[in-house]
XYZ file of C-alpha atoms in Angstrom:
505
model
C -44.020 53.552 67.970
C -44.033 55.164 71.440
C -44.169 51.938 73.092
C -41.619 50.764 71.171
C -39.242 54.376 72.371
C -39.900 53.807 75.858
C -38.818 50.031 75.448
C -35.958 51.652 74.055
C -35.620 54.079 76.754
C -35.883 51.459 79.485
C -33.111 48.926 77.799
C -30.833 52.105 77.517
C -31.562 53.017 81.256
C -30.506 49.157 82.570
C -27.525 49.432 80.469
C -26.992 52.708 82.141
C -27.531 50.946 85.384
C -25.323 48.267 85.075
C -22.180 49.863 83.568
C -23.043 51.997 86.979
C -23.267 48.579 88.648
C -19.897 47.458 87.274
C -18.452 50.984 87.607
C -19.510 50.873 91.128
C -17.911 47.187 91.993
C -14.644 48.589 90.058
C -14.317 51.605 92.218
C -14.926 48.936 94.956
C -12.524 46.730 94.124
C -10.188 49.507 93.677
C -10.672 50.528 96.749
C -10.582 47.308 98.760
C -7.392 46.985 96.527
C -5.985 49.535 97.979
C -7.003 49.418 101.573
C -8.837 46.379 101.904
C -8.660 42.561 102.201
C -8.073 40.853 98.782
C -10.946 38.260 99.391
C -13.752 41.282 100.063
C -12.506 42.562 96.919
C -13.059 39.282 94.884
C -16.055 38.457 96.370
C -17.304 42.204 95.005
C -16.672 41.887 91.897
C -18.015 38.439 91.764
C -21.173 39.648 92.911
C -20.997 42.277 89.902
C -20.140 39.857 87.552
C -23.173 38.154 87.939
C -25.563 40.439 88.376
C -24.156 42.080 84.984
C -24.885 38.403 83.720
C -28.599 38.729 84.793
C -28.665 41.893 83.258
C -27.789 41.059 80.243
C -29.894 37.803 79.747
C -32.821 40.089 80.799
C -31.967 42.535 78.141
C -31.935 40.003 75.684
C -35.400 38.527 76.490
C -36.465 42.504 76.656
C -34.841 42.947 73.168
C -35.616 39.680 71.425
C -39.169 40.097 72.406
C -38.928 44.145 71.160
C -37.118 44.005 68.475
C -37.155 40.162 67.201
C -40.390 40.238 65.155
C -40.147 43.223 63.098
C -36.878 42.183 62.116
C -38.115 38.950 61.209
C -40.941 40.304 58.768
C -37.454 42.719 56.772
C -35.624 39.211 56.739
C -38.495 37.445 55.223
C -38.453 40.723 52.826
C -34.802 40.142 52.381
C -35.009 36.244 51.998
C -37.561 37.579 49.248
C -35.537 39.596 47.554
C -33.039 37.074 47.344
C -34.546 34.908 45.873
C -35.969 37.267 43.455
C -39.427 37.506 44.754
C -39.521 41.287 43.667
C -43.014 41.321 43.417
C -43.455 40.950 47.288
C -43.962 44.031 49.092
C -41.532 44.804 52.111
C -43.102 43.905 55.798
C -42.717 46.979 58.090
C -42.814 49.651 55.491
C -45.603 51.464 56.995
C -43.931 52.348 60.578
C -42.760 55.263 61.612
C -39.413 54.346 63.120
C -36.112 53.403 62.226
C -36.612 49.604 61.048
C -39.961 51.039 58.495
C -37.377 53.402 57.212
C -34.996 50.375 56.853
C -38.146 48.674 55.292
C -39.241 51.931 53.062
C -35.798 51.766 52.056
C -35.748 47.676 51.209
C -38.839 48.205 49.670
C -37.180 51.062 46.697
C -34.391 48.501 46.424
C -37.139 45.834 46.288
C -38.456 48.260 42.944
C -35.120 48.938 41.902
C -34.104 45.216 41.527
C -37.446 44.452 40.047
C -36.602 47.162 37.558
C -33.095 46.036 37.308
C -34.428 42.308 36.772
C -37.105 43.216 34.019
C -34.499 44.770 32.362
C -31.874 42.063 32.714
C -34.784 39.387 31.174
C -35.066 42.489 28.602
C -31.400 42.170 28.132
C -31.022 38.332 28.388
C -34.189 37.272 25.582
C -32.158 40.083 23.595
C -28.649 38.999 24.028
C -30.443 34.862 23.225
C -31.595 36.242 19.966
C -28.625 38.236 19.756
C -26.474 34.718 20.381
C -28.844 32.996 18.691
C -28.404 35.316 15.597
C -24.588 35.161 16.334
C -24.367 31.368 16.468
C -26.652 31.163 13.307
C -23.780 33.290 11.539
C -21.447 31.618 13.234
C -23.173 28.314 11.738
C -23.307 29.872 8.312
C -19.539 31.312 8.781
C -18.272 28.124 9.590
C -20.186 26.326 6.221
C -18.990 29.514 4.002
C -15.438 28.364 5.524
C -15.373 25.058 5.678
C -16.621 25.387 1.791
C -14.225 27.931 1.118
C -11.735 25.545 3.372
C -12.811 23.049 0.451
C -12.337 25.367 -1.941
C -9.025 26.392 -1.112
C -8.047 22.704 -0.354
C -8.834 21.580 -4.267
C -7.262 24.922 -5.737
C -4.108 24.424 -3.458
C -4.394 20.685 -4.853
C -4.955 22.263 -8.370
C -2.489 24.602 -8.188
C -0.173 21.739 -6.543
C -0.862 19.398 -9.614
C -0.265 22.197 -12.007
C 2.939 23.407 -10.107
C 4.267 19.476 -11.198
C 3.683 20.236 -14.125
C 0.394 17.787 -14.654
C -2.276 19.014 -17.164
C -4.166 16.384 -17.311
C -5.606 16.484 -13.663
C -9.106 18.461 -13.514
C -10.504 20.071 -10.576
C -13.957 18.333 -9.792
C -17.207 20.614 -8.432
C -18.322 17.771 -5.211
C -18.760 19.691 -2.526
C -18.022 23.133 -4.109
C -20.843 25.799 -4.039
C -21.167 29.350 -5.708
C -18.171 31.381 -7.008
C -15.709 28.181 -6.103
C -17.475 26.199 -8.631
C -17.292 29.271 -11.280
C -13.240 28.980 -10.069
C -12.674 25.825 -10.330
C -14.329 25.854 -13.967
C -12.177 28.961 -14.681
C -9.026 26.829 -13.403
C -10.128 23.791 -15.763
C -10.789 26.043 -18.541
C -7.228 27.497 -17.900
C -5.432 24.205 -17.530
C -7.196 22.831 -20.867
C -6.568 26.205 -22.791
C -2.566 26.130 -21.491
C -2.479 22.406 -22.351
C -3.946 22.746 -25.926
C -0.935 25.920 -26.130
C 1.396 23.725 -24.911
C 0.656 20.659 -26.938
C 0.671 23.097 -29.892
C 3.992 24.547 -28.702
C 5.349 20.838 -28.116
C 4.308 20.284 -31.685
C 5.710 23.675 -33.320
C 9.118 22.917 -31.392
C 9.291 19.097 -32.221
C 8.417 20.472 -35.783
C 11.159 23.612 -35.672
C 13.559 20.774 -34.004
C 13.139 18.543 -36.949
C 13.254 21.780 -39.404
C 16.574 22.709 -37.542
C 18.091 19.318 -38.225
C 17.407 19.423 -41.652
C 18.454 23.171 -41.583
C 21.474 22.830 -39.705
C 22.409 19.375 -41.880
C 21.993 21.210 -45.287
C 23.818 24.539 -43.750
C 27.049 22.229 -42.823
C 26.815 21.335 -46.008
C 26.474 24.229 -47.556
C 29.300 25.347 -45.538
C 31.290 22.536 -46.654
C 30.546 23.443 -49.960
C 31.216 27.349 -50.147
C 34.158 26.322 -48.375
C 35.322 24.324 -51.228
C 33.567 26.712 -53.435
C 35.447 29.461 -51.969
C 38.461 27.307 -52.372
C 38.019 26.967 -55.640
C 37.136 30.699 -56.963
C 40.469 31.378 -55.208
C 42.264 28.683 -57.050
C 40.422 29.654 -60.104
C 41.040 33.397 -59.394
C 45.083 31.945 -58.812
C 44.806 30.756 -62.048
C 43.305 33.614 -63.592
C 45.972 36.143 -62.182
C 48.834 33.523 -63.938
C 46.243 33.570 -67.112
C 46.349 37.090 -67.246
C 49.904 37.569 -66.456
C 50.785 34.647 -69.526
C 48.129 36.411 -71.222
C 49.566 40.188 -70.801
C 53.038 38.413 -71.318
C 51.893 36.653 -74.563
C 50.173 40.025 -75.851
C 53.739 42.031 -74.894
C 55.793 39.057 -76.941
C 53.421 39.389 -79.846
C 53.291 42.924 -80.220
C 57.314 42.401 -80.126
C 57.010 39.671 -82.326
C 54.623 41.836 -84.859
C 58.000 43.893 -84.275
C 60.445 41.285 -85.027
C 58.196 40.516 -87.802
C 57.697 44.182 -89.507
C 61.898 43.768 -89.012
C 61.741 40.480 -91.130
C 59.866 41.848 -93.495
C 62.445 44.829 -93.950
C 65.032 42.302 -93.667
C 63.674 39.883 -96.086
C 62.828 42.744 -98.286
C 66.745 44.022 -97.978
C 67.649 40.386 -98.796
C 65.241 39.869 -101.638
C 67.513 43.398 -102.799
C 70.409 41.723 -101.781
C 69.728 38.163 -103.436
C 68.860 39.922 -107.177
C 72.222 41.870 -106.656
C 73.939 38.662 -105.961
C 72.285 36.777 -109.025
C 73.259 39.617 -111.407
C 76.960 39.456 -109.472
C 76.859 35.602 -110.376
C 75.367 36.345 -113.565
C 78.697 38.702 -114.181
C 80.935 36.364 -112.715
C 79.747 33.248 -115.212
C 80.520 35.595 -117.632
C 83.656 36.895 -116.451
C 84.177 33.388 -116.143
C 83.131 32.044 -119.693
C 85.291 35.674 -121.041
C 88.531 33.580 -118.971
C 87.710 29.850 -120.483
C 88.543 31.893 -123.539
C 91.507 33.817 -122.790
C 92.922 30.785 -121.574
C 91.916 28.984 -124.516
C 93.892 31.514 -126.380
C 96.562 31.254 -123.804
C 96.579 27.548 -124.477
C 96.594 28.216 -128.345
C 99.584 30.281 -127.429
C 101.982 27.758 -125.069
C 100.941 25.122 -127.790
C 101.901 27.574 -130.280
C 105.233 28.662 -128.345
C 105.837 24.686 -127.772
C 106.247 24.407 -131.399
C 108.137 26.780 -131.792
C 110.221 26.055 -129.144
C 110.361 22.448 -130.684
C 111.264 23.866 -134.062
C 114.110 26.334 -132.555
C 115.527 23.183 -131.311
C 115.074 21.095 -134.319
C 117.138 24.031 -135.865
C 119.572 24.489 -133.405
C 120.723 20.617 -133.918
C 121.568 21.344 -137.148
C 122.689 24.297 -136.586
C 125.528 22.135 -134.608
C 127.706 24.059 -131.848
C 126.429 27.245 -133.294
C 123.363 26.959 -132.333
C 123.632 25.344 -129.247
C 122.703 27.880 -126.688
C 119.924 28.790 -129.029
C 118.715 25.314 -128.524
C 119.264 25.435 -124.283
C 116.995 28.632 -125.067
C 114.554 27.266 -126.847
C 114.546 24.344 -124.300
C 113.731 26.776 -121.830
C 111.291 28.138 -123.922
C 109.510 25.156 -124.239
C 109.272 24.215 -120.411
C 108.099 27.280 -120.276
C 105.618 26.902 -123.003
C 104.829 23.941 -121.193
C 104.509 25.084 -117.904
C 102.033 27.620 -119.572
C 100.374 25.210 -121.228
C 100.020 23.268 -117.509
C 99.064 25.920 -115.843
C 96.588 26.820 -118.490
C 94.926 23.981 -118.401
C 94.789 23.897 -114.813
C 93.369 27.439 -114.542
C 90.921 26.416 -116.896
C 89.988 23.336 -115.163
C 89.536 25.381 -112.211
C 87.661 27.895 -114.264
C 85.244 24.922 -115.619
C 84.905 24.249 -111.863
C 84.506 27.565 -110.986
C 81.494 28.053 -114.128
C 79.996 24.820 -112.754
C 79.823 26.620 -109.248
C 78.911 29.750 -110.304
C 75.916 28.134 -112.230
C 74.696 25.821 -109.210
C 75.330 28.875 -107.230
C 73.674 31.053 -109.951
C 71.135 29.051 -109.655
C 70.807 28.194 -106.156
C 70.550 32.504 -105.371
C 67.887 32.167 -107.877
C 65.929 29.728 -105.825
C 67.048 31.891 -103.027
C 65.249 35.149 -104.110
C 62.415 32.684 -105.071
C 62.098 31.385 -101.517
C 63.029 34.968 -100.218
C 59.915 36.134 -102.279
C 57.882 33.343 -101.249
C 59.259 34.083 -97.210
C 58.756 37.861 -97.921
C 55.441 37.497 -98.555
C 54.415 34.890 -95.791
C 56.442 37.379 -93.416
C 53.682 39.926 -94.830
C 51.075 36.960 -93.725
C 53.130 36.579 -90.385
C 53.670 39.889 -89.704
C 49.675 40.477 -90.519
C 49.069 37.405 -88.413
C 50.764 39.067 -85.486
C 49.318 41.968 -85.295
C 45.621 40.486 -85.361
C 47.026 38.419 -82.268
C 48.781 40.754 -80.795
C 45.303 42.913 -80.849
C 43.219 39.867 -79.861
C 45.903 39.175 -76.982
C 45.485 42.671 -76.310
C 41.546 42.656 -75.653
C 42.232 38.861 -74.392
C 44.094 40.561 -71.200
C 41.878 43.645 -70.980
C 38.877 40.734 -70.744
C 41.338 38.455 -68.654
C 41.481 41.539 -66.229
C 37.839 42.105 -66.087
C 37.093 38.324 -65.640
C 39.680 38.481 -63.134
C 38.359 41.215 -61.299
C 35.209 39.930 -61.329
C 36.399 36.393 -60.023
C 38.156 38.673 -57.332
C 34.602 39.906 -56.429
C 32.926 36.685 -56.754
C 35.598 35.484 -54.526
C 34.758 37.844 -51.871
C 31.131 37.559 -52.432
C 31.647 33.817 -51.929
C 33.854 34.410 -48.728
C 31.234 36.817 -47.461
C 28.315 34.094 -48.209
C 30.574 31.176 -46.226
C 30.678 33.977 -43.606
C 27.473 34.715 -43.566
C 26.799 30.308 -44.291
C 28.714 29.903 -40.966
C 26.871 31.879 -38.851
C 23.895 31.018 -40.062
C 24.967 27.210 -39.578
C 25.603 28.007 -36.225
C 22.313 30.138 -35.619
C 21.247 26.918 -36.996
C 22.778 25.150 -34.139
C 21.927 27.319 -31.633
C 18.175 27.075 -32.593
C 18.022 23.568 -32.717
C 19.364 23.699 -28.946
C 17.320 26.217 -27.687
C 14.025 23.569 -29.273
C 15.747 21.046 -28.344
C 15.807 22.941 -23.992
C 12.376 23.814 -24.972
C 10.815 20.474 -25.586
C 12.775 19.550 -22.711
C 11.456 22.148 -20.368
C 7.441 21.394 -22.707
C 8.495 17.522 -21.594
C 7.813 18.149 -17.735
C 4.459 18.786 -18.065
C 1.955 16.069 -18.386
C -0.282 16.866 -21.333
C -1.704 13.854 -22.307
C 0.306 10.405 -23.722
C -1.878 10.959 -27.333
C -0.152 14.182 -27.260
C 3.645 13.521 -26.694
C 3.803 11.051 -29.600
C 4.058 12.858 -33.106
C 4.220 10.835 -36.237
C 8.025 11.001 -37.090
C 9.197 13.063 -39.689
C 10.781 12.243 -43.266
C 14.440 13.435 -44.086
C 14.441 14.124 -47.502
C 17.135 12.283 -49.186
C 18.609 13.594 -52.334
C 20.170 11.812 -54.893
C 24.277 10.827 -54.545
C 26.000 13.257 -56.555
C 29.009 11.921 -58.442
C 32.080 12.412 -57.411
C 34.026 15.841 -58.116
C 37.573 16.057 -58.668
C 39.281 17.729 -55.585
C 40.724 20.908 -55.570
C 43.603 21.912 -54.269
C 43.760 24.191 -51.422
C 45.035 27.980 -52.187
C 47.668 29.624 -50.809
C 46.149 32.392 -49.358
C 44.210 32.264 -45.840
C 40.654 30.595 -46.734
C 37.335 31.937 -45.193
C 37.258 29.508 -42.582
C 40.382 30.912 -40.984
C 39.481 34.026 -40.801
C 35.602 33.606 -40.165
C 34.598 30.210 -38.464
C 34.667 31.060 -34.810
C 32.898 29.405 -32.526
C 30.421 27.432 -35.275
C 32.536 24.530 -34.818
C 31.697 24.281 -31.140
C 27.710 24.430 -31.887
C 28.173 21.702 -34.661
C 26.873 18.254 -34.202
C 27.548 14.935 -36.264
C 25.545 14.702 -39.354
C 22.487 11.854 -39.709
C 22.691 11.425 -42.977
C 25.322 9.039 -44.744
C 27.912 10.492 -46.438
C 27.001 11.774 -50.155
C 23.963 13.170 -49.584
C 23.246 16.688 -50.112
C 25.874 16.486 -52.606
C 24.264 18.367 -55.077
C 21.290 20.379 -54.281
């Protein structure tokens, strides 16, 4: 170590003696600068030049052989070190001067990076079975996915089939492990349990469809029918007002015929009074009449009496001669007038005869009259008895004719209220049969198996043809189908069936 300080010393000292060497040569350059020759000058620092050179090789030599071999034991420490040699111990760590505390030094970095490298194999065989561990999950991870990937793939598939609509399709288990498989049997069970529904909804519809036609096919027809049912209560209830009316008039004109007829009696009775009164007048006229034949007999007995007289008076006046010719123009005149009496006798009791013949056939044809005024009296009494049993029966005919009427009137509006209530169930009818109709249609795009779209087609019932009915006509008044029919005509469709069925039903 002391050697080693005074080699030291001695390298420091020629240093020291040549910078005073080249110091020297400056000053003497600068001064041969300044008063001497350039050439002297030159030459001088030439000289110091080169001896500096010697100098310096020397220290070299001094050094290398000095320092050189200590230096070469810490670099083969070093080299160690780097290439992690850690076990190696340091060369030079036993000296006392600066390079063993370089190699005291090297030789704690030398434990420090043998500590540092125990721990870093430490670390590394940890962080291998740490990335072993890691890739083994990684390993797994990637299985779980790519199963999972699987998975996914046949549900999207699944869920891609049953998005078309296609039941049929089934999701298989290849290359499906653990709760996947459980899904995709939960999916099959699903798509099998929603196809049976559907095939049994496809069924119900196809069956409601088929109920709808027939529904909606007898409710037009029914329609049709309280329609002409309708029609005809109001025609019939038409009728029955006129009924009632003729009816209430007939009652009125035979309670005034009963009247007219209680009159007849009273008149028939006043000309039964009347007829006897006239009999026993043409009773007293006959004999009035027969009480004249006589006087006029005697009146005739008279003029035929006076005639011969008369006839004599003349007889007597001719022989009388001149005297007793004015007694015979007298009893001329007498005679024509006797005559004329006698004429007119006769004729008045020709007429008389006539008049006794009259009076008899009318005597008798007053008695026939009070007969048949008996016989009309009493079948007045029948009449008038007749009348008043119809007028009471016409009576309780138009109090019934009223209540019939007023319950037509409320069968009427029952009926209108049914065709109302026909209508809109025609067209709920309709309506239902459209909405089955969308719903099959909407059923129809899924696929749920060819055995299951077919169903066995269904049988219309077919009633018998109902014979034909007389048409009736129209009534006035506004029918039901003005007044309730809106928007059932747009909902209706053509009828299947030919035309007489569901006729009668």
């Amino acid at each position: 170590m002391s050697r080693r300080s005074s080699i030291a010393r001695k390298l420091i000292l020629a240093t020291g003696l040549t910078m005073g060497v080249l110091l020297v040569a400056a000053a003497g350059g600068v001064a041969l600068q300044a008063g001497g020759s350039y050439g002297v000058a030159l030459t001088l620092l030439a000289a110091g030049g080169v001896f500096m050179l010697v100098v310096l090789i020397a220290l070299a030599v001094t050094a290398k052989a000095v320092v050189r071999k200590p230096l070469d034991g810490l670099s083969r420490s070093v080299e160690a070190l780097s290439a992690g040699r850690y076990d190696q111990a340091v060369h030079g760590a036993d000296g006392n001067d600066e390079i063993g505390a370089v190699a005291r030094a090297l030789d704690g970095f030398r434990h420090s990076l043998a500590d540092g490298e125990r721990r870093r194999l430490e670390n590394e065989a940890a962080w291998a079975r740490a990335e072993a561990e890691h890739l083994r999950q990684i390993e797994d991870a990637e299985a779980d996915a790519a199963t999972k990937a699987q998975a996914v793939r046949t549900m999207g598939e699944g869920m891609e089939r049953l998005a078309e609509g296609d039941l049929i399709w089934r999701m298989r288990e290849d290359g499906l492990e653990g709760e996947a498989v459980q899904a995709s049997r939960d999916f099959n069970t699903a798509v099998e349990n929603l196809q049976a529904t559907l095939s049994s909804i496809l069924g119900a519809t196809r069956g409601i469809r088929a109920g709808c036609a027939e529904i909606t096919h007898a409710a037009d027809d029914l329609a049709l029918r309280t329609e002409r049912q309708a029609a005809s209560l109001e025609q019939t209830a038409a009728s029955l007002d006129q009924i009632t009316a003729t009816v209430r008039r007939s009652a009125e004109g035979a309670e005034r015929a009963r009247q007219v007829t209680i009159s007849a009696r009273a008149a028939a009775e006043r000309s039964g009074v009347v007829v006897s009164e006239a009999v026993e007048a043409m009773g007293g006229i006959e004999k009035s009449s027969r009480s004249i034949t006589q006087i006029l007999g005697v009146i005739d007995e008279i003029a035929f009496q006076t005639n011969l007289l008369a006839l004599n008076a003349g007889v007597e006046a001719a022989r009388a001669g001149d005297a007793g010719r004015g007694f015979a123009v007298v009893a001329q005149e007498v005679r024509a007038l006797a005559q004329r009496s006698a004429d007119a006798a006769k004729q008045i009791k020709g007429l008389i005869s006539e008049s006794t013949e009259q009076v008899g056939k009318g005597v008798k044809l007053v008695g026939e009259t009070g007969e048949t005024l008996r016989e009309i009296l009493v079948q007045v009494v029948e009449i008038n008895e007749l009348v008043g049993d119809i007028a009471s029966s016409s009576k309780e005919q138009a109090v019934s004719l009223a209540e019939v009427n007023q319950a037509v009137s409320q069968m009427d509006q029952v009926t209108q209220q049914n065709a109302a209530m026909v209508e809109q169930s025609t067209a709920a009818s309709h309506a239902l049969a459209n909405e089955a109709a969308e719903l099959e249609r909407l059923i129809g795009r899924f696929q749920i198996g060819a055995e299951i779209h077919e169903m066995p087609a269904r049988v219309e019932r077919r009633p018998a043809a109902a014979p034909q009915r007389p048409t009736v006509a129209a009534p006035t008044r506004e029918t039901f189908r003005q007044r309730y029919v809106q928007g059932a005509n747009a909902l209706k469709v053509a009828p299947t069936s030919r035309p007489g069925e569901w006729e009668e039903f």
